Coordinates of C-alpha atoms and ligand atoms in Angstrom, one line a residue:
X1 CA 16.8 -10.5 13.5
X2 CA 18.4 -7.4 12.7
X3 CA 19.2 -5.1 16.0
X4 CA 16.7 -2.1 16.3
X5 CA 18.2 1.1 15.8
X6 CA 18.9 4.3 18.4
X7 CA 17.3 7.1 17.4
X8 CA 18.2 10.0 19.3
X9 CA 17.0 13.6 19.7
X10 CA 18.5 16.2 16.9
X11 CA 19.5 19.4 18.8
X12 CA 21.7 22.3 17.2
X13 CA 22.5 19.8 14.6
X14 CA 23.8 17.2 16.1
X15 CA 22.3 13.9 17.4
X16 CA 22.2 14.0 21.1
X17 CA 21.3 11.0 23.6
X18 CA 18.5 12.0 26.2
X19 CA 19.4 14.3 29.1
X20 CA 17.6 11.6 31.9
X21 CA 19.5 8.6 29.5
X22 CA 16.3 7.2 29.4
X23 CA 15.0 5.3 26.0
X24 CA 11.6 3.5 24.7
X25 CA 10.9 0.7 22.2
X26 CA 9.2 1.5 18.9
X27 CA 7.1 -1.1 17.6
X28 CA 6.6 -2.2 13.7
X29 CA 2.6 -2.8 13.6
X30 CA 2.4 -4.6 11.2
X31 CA 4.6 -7.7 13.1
X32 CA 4.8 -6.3 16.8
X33 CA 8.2 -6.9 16.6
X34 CA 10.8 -3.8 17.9
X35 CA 12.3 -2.0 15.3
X36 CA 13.9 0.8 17.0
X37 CA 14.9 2.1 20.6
X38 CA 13.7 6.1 20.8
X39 CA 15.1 9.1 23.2
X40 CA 12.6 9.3 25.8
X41 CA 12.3 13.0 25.8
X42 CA 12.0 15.6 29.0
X43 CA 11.4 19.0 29.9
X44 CA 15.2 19.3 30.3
X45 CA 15.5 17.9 26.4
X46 CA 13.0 20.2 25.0
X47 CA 14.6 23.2 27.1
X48 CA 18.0 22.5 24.9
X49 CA 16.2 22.1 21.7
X50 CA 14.0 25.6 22.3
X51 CA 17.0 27.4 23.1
X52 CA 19.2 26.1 20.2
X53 CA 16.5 27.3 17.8
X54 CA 15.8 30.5 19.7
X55 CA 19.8 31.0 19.4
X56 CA 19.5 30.4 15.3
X57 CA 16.7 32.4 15.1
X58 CA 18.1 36.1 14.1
X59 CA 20.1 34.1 11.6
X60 CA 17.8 32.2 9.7
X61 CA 15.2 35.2 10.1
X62 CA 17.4 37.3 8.1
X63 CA 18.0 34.8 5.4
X64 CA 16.8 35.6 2.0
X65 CA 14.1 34.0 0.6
X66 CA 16.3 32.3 -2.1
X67 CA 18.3 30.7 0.8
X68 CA 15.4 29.5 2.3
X69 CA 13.4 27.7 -0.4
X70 CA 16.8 26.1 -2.1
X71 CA 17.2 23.9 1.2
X72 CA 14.0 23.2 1.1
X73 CA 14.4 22.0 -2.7
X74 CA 17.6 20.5 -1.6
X75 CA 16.0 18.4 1.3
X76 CA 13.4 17.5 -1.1
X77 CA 16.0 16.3 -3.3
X78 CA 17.9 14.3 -0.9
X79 CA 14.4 12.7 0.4
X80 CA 14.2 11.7 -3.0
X81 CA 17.1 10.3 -4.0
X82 CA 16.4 8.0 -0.5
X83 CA 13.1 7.3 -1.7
X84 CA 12.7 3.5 -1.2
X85 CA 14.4 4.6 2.6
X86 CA 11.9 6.2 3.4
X87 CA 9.1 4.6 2.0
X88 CA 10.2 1.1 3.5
X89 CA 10.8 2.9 7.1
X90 CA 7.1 4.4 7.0
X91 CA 5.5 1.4 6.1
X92 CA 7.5 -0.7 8.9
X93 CA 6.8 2.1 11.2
X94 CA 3.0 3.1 10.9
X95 CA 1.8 -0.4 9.6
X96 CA 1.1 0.8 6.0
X97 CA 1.4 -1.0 2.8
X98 CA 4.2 -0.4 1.0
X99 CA 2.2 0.7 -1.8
X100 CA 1.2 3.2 0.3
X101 CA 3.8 5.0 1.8
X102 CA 5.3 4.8 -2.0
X103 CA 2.7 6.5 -3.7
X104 CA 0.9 8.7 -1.1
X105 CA 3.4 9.3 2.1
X106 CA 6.8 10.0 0.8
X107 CA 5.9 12.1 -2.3
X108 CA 3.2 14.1 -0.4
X109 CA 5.8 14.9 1.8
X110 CA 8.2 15.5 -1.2
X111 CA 5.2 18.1 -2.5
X112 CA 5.4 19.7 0.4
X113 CA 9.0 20.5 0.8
X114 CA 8.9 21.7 -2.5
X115 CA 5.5 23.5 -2.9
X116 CA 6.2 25.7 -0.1
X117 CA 9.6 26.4 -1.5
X118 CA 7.7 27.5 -4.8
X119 CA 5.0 29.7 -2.9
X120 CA 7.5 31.6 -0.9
X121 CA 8.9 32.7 -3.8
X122 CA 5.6 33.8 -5.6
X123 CA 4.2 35.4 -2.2
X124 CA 2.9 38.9 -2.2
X125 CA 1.6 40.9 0.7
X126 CA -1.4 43.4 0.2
X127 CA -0.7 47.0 -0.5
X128 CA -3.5 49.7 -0.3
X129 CA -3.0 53.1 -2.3
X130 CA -4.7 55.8 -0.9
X131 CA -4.9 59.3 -1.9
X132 CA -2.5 60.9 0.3
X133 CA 0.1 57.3 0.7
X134 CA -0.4 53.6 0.8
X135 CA -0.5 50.9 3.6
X136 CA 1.3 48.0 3.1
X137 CA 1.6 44.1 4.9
X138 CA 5.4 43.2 6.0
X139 CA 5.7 40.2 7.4
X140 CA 8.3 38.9 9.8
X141 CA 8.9 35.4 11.2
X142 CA 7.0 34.2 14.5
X143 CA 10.1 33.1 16.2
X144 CA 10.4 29.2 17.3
X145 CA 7.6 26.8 16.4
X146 CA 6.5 23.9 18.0
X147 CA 5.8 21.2 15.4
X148 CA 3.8 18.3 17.0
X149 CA 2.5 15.5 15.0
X150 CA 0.5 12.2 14.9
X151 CA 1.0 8.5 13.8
X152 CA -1.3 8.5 11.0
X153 CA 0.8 10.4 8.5
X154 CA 3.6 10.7 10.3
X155 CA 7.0 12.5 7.7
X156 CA 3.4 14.1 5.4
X157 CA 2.5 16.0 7.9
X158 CA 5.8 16.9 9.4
X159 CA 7.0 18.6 6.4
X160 CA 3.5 19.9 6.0
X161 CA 4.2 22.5 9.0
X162 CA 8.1 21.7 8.4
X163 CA 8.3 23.7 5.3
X164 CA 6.5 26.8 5.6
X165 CA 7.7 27.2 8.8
X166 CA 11.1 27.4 7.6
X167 CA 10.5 29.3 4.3
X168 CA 9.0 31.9 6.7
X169 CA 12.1 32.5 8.4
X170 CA 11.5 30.8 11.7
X171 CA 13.4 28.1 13.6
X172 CA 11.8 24.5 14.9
X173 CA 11.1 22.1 17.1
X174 CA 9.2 19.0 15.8
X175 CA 8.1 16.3 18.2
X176 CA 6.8 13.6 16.3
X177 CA 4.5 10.8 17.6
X178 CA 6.0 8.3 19.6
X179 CA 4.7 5.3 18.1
X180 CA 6.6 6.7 14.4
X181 CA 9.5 8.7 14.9
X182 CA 11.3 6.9 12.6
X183 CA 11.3 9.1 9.3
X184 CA 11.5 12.3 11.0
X185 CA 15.2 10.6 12.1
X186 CA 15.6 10.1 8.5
X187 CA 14.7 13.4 7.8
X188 CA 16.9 15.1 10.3
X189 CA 19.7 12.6 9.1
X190 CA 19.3 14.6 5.9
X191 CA 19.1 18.0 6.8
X192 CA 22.4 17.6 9.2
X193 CA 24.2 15.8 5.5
X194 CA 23.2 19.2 4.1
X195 CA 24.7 21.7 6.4
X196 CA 22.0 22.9 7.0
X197 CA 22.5 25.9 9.8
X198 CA 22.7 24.3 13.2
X199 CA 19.7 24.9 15.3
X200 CA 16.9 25.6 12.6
X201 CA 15.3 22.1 12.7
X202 CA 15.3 19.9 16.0
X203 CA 14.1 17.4 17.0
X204 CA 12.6 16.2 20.4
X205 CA 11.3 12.4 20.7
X206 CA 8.8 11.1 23.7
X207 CA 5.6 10.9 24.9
X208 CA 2.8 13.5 24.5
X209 CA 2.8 14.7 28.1
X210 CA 6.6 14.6 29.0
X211 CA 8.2 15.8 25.5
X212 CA 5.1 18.0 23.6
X213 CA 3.3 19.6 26.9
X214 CA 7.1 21.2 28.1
X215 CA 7.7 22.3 24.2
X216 CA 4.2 23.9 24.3
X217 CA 4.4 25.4 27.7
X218 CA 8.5 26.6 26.8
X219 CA 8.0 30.8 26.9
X220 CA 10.6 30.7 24.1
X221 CA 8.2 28.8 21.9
X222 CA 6.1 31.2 20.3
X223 CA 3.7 29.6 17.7
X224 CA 2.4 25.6 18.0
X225 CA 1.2 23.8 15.2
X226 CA -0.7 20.5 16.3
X227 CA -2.3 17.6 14.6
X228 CA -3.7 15.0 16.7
X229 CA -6.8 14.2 18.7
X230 CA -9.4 16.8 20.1
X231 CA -8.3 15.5 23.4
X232 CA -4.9 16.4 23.2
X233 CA -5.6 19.6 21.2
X234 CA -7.3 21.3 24.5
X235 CA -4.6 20.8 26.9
X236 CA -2.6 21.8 24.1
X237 CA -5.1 25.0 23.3
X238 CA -5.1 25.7 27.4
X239 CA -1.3 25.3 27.8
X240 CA -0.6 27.7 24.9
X241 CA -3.8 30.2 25.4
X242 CA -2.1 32.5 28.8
X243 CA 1.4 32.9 26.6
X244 CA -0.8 34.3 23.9
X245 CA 0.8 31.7 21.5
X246 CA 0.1 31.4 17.7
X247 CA -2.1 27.9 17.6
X248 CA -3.3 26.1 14.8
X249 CA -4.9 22.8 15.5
X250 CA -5.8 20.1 13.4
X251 CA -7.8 17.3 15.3
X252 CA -9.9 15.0 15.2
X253 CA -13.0 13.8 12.9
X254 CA -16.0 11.9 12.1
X255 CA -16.8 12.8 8.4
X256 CA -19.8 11.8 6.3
X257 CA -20.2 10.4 3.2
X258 CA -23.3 11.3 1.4
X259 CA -24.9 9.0 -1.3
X260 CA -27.7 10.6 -3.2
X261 CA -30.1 7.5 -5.0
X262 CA -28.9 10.0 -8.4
X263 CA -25.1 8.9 -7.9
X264 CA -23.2 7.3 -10.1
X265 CA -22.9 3.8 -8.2
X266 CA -19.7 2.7 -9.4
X267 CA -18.0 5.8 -8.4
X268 CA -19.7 6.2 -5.6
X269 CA -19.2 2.9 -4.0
X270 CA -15.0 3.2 -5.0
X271 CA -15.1 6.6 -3.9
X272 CA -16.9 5.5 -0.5
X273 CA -14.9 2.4 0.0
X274 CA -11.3 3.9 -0.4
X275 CA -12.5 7.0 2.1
X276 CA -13.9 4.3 4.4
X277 CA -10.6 2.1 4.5
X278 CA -7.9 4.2 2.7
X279 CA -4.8 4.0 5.3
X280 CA -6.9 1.1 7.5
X281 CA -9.1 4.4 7.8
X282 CA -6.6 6.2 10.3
X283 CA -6.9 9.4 8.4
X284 CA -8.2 12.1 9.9
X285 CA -10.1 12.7 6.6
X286 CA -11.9 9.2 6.3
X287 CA -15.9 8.8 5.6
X288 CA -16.6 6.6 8.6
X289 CA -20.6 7.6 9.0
X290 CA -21.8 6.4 5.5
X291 CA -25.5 8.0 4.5
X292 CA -27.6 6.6 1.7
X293 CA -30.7 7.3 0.1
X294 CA -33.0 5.4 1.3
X295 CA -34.2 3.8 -2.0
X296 CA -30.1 3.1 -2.7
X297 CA -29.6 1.6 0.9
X298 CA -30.1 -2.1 0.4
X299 CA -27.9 -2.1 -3.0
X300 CA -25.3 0.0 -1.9
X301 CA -24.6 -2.0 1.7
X302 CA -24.7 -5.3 -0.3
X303 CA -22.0 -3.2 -2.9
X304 CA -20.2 -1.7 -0.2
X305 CA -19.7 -5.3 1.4
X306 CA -18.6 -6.9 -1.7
X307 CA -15.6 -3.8 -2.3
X308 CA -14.6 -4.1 1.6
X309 CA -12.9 -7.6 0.7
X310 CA -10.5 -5.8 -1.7
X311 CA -9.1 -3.7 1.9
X312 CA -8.5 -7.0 3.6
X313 CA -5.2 -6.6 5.1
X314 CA -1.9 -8.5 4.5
X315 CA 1.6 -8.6 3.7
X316 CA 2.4 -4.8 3.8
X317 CA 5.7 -5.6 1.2
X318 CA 2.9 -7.0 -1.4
X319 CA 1.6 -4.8 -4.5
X320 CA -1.5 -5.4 -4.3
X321 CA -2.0 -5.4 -0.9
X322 CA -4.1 -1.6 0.4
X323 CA -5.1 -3.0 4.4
X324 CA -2.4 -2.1 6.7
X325 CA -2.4 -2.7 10.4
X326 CA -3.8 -0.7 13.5
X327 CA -1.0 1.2 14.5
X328 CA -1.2 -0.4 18.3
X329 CA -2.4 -3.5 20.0
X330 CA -3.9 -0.8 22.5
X331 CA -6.0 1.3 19.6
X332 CA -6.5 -2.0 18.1
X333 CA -8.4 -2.7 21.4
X334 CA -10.0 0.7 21.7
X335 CA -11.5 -0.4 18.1
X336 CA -12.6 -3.4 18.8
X337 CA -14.5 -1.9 21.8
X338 CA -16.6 0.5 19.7
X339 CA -17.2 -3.3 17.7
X340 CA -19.0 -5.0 20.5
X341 CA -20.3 -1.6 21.5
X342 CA -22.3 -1.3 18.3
X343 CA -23.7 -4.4 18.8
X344 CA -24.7 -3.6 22.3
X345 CA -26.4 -0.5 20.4
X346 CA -28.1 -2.5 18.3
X347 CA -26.3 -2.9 15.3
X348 CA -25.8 -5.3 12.9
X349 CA -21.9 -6.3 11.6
X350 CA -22.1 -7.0 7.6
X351 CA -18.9 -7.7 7.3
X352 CA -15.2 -7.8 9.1
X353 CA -15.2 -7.5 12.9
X354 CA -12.1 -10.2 13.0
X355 CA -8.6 -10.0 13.2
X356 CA -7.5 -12.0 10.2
X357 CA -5.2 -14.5 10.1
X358 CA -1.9 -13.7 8.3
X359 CA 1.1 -15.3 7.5
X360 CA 3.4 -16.7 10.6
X361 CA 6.0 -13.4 10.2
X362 CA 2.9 -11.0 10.5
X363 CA 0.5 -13.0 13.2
X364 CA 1.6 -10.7 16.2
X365 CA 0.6 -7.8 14.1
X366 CA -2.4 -5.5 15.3
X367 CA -4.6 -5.9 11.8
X368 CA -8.4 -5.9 11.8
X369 CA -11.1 -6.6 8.9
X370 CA -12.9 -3.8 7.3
X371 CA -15.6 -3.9 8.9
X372 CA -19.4 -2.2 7.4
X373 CA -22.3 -2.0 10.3
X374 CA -25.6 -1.4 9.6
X375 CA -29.0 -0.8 11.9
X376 CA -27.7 2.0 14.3
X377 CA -29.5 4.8 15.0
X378 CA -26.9 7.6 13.6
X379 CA -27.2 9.3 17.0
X380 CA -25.8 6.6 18.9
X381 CA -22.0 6.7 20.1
X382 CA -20.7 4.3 17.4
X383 CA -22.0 6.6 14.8
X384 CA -21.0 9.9 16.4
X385 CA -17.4 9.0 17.9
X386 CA -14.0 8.9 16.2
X387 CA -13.2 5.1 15.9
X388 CA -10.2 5.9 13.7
X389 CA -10.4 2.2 12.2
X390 CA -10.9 0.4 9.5
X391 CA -15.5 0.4 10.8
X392 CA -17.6 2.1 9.1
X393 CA -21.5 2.7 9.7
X394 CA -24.3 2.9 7.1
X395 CA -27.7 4.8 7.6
X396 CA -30.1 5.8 5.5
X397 CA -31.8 9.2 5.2
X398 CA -35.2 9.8 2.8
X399 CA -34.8 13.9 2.2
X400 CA -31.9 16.1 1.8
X401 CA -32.6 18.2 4.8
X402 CA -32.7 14.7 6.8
X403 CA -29.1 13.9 5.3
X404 CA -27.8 17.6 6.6
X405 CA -28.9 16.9 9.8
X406 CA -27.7 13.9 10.2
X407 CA -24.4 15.1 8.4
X408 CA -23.9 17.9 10.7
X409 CA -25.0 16.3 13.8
X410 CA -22.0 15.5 15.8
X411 CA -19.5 17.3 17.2
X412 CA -17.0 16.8 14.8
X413 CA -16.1 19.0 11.4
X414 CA -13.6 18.8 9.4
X415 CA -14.5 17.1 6.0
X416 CA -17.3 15.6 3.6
X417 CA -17.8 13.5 0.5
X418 CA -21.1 13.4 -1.6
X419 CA -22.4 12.0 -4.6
X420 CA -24.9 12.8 -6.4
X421 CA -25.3 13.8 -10.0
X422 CA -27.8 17.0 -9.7
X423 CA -25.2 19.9 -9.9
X424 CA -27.6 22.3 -8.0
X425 CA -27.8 19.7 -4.8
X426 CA -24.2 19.0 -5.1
X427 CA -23.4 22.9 -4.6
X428 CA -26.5 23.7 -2.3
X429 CA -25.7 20.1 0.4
X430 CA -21.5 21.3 0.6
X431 CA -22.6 25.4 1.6
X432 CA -24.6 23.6 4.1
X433 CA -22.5 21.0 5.4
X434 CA -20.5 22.2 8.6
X435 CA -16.9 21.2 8.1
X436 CA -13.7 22.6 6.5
X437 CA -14.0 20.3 3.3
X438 CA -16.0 19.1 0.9
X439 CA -15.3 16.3 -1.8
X440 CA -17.9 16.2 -4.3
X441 CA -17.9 13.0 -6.6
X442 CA -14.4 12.6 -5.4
X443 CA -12.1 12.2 -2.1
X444 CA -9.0 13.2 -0.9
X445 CA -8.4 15.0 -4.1
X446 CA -6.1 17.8 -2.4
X447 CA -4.0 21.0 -3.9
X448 CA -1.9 22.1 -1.5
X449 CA -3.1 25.9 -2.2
X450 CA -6.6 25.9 -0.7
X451 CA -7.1 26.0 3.1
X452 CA -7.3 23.4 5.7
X453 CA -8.8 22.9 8.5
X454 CA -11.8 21.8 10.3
X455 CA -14.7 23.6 12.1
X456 CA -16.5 23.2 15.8
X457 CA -14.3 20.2 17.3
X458 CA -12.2 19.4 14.5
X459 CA -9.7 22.2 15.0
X460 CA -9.1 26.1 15.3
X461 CA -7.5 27.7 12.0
X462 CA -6.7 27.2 8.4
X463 CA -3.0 25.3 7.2
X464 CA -2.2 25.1 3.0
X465 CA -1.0 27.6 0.7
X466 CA -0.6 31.1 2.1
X467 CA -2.7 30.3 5.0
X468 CA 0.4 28.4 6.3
X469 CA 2.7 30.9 5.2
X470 CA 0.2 33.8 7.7
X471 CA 0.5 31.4 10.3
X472 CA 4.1 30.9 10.3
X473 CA 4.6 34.8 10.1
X474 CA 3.5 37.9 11.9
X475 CA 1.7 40.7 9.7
X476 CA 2.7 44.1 10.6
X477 CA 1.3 47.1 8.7
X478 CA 3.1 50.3 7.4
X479 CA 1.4 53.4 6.3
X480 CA 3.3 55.9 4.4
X481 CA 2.3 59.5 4.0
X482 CA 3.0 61.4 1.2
X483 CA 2.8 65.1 1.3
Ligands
NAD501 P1 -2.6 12.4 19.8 O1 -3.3 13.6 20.2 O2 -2.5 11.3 20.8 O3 -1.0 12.8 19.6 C1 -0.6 13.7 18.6 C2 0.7 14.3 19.0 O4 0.5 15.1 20.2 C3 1.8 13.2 19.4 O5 3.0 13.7 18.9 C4 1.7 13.2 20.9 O6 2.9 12.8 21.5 C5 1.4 14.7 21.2 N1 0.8 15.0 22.5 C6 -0.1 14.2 23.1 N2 -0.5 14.8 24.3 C7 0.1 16.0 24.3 C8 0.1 17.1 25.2 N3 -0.6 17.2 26.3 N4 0.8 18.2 24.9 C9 1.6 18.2 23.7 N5 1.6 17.2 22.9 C10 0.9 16.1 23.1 O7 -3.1 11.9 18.4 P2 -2.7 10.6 17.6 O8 -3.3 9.4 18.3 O9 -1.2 10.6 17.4 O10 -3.3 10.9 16.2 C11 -4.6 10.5 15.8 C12 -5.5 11.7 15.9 O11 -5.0 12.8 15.1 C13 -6.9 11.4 15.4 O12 -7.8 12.0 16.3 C14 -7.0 12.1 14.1 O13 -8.2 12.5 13.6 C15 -6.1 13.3 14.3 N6 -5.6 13.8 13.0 C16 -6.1 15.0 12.6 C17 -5.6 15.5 11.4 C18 -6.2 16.8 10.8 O14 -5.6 17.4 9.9 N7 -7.2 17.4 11.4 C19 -4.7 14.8 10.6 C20 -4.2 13.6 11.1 C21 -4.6 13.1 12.4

């Protein structure tokens, strides 16, 4: 067995052990097996990492533009040109099939890099001409950023707040999950075989409340961008809210999936299946409350069964393989719990529900079956809490105000699919749904222009397009008089 590997903190371009000497094992899901040893970060880490970015700061605020998006174009580059790096370290690191991490993970995060290098260049502030002058929108950077990320998509969304944070001008400091930190290494590997100005990017490793609560509370840190869970986005939101700190968060979900009896059925049961399991259905995007017409139910469930088989996990390394582990043995449980809870609720398990047996080199991973319940009432805790698994539930609904309710009824908003092929219902349902997204006859079809972002406990604020490059910036205004 190969040795796992040290990955250390990156702070004013260099690679620095941590300041307590302290280290923690990262674990490959998909075998259980350690893969790599990570900086256990502190307050006293994070305090060196703020200050080397607050100490490049005036520098790379002053940059030009051009300077700006041609490292980001030359990051993308080099992420490129390491490709099958990256994509293998993802897919050891989160659990994911390789096949996915090749065609979703690495060039999304390639995308990114370059599409924020593209939109910097094409941005243009408002400018109002008025009779006697004109007011017009400069923006300046924010100052140093705290970048803090999840598991489930772990170097996407990195260089998702990565990339216009830089091409605004301001200096970082990304804490990544803990349980993947290992492309964000690879990442930072890259930027230092660049040159890239010492200080811009760092990098703090550890745990939520000893590496990312210090970097949100540090007064030098003056804007956070968080994905993650609702439950860590308020202490987040509550740490940041008495420095009057920039905050974007992206949390948690529970989408629907809407199935009008007028769908096209093959589409729609693809469409549903791949947004119930896509990524072992740890994406904060996923369908996991499935609602049918009633008169489609029955068909649909016995469909939806029948597709689930083709998610069955295995050997990540595999083509054809799209089920990938649970990226613990301790959210693995956590799932498994909401399992016998549903049946405690009432419901009925169609399908899945097991851990499946894999080959010898893979039997101490943390996989699970896709699994489709049906029979729950959709107000009961299975059907309204994030499971963040490969389960899904299935209810039926007889009238389009019934499926709205039932759609907006939980706490949750950020996204929604629905099929159906009346144009007028397709357009009248997604005004009515209450989240950030809808998908309709489609999912996860993205264009990293439009806004995201979810509504009531799915997050605060919009990232994409320019809406990242307002966050990561601070509009002043100028009026000019002219005599
Ligand atoms: P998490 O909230 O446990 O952790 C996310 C990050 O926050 C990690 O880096 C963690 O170390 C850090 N963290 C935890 N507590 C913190 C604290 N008190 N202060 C500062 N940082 C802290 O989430 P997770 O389990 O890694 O990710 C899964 C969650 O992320 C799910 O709820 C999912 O829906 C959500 N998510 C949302 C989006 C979105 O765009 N809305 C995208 C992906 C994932």
């Amino acid at each position: 067995m190969t040795q796992p590997r040290l990955l250390p903190h990156f702070i004013a371009g260099r690679f620095q052990d941590p300041a307590g000497g302290q280290w923690f094992d990262d674990l490959a899901p998909a075998t259980g097996q350690v893969i790599a040893r990570v900086a256990r970060g502190s307050a006293e880490d994070v305090d060196a990492a703020v200050l080397a970015a607050a100490a490049a700061q005036a520098g790379w605020g002053r940059s030009s533009v051009a300077e700006r998006a041609e490292l980001l174009e030359a990051l993308a580059a080099r992420v490129e040109a390491r490709f099958d790096d990256f994509a293998d370290a993802e897919s050891q690191d989160a659990g994911k099939p390789l096949q996915l991490t090749r065609t979703l993970d690495i060039p999304r995060a390639l995308s990114n890099l370059r599409h924020f290098a593209r939109e910097v260049r094409q941005r243009n502030d408002e400018a109002y001409h008025v009779e006697d002058g004109f007011h017009y929108v400069h923006r300046t950077p924010v100052g140093v950023c705290a970048l803090i990320t999840p598991w489930n998509l772990p170097l996407y969304l990195l260089t998702w707040k990565l990339a216009p944070a830089l091409a605004m001008g301001n200096t970082v400091v990304a804490k990544p999950s803990e349980l993947t930190p290992l492309t964000a290494h690879l990442l930072m590997e890259e930027l230092q075989a660049l040159h890239a100005p010492h200080g811009i990017v760092n990098l703090v490793h550890g745990l939520g409340p000893e590496a990312g609560a210090p970097l949100v509370a540090h007064p030098r840190v003056k804007a956070v961008s968080f994905t993650g869970g609702t439950a860590s986005g308020a202490l987040v939101a509550a740490a940041a809210a008495p420095a009057f700190k920039k905050l974007s968060l992206e949390l948690g979900g529970k989408n629907p999936s809407l199935v009008f009896a007028d769908a096209d059925f093959e589409k729609a049961v693809q469409g549903v299946t791949r947004a119930a399991f896509q990524n072992t259905g740890q994406i904060c995007l996923c369908g996991s409350r499935i609602l049918v017409e009633r008169s489609l139910h029955d068909r649909f469930v016995e469909a939806l069964v029948k597709e689930a088989a083709t998610w069955v996990p295995g050997d990540p390394r595999r083509e054809s393989t799209r089920g990938g582990a649970l990226i613990s043995a301790g959210h693995r449980d956590k799932v498994e719990g909401y399992l016998r809870l549903a049946v405690e609720e009432g419901g009925t398990i169609r399908c899945g529900g097991k851990r499946p047996i894999l080959d010898a080199e893979f039997a101490g991973g943390f996989f699970l079956e896709p699994t489709v319940i049906t029979g729950l009432p959709a107000t009961c805790r299975t059907a309204t809490e994030e499971i963040f698994g490969p389960v899904v539930t299935v209810h039926p609904f007889d009238t389009e105000d019934e499926a709205l309710a039932l759609a907006n009824g939980v706490r949750y908003g950020l996204a929604a699919n629905l099929w159906t092929q009346d144009l007028n219902r397709a357009h009248r349902v997604a005004q009515k749904l209450e989240t950030g997204l809808v998908w309709i006859n489609t999912w996860l079809m993205r264009d990293l222009r439009v806004p995201f972002g979810g509504v009531k406990d799915s997050g605060v604020g919009r990232e994409g397009g320019r809406w990242s490059l307002e966050f990561f910036s601070e509009a002043k205004t100028i009026t000019v008089r002219l005599d």
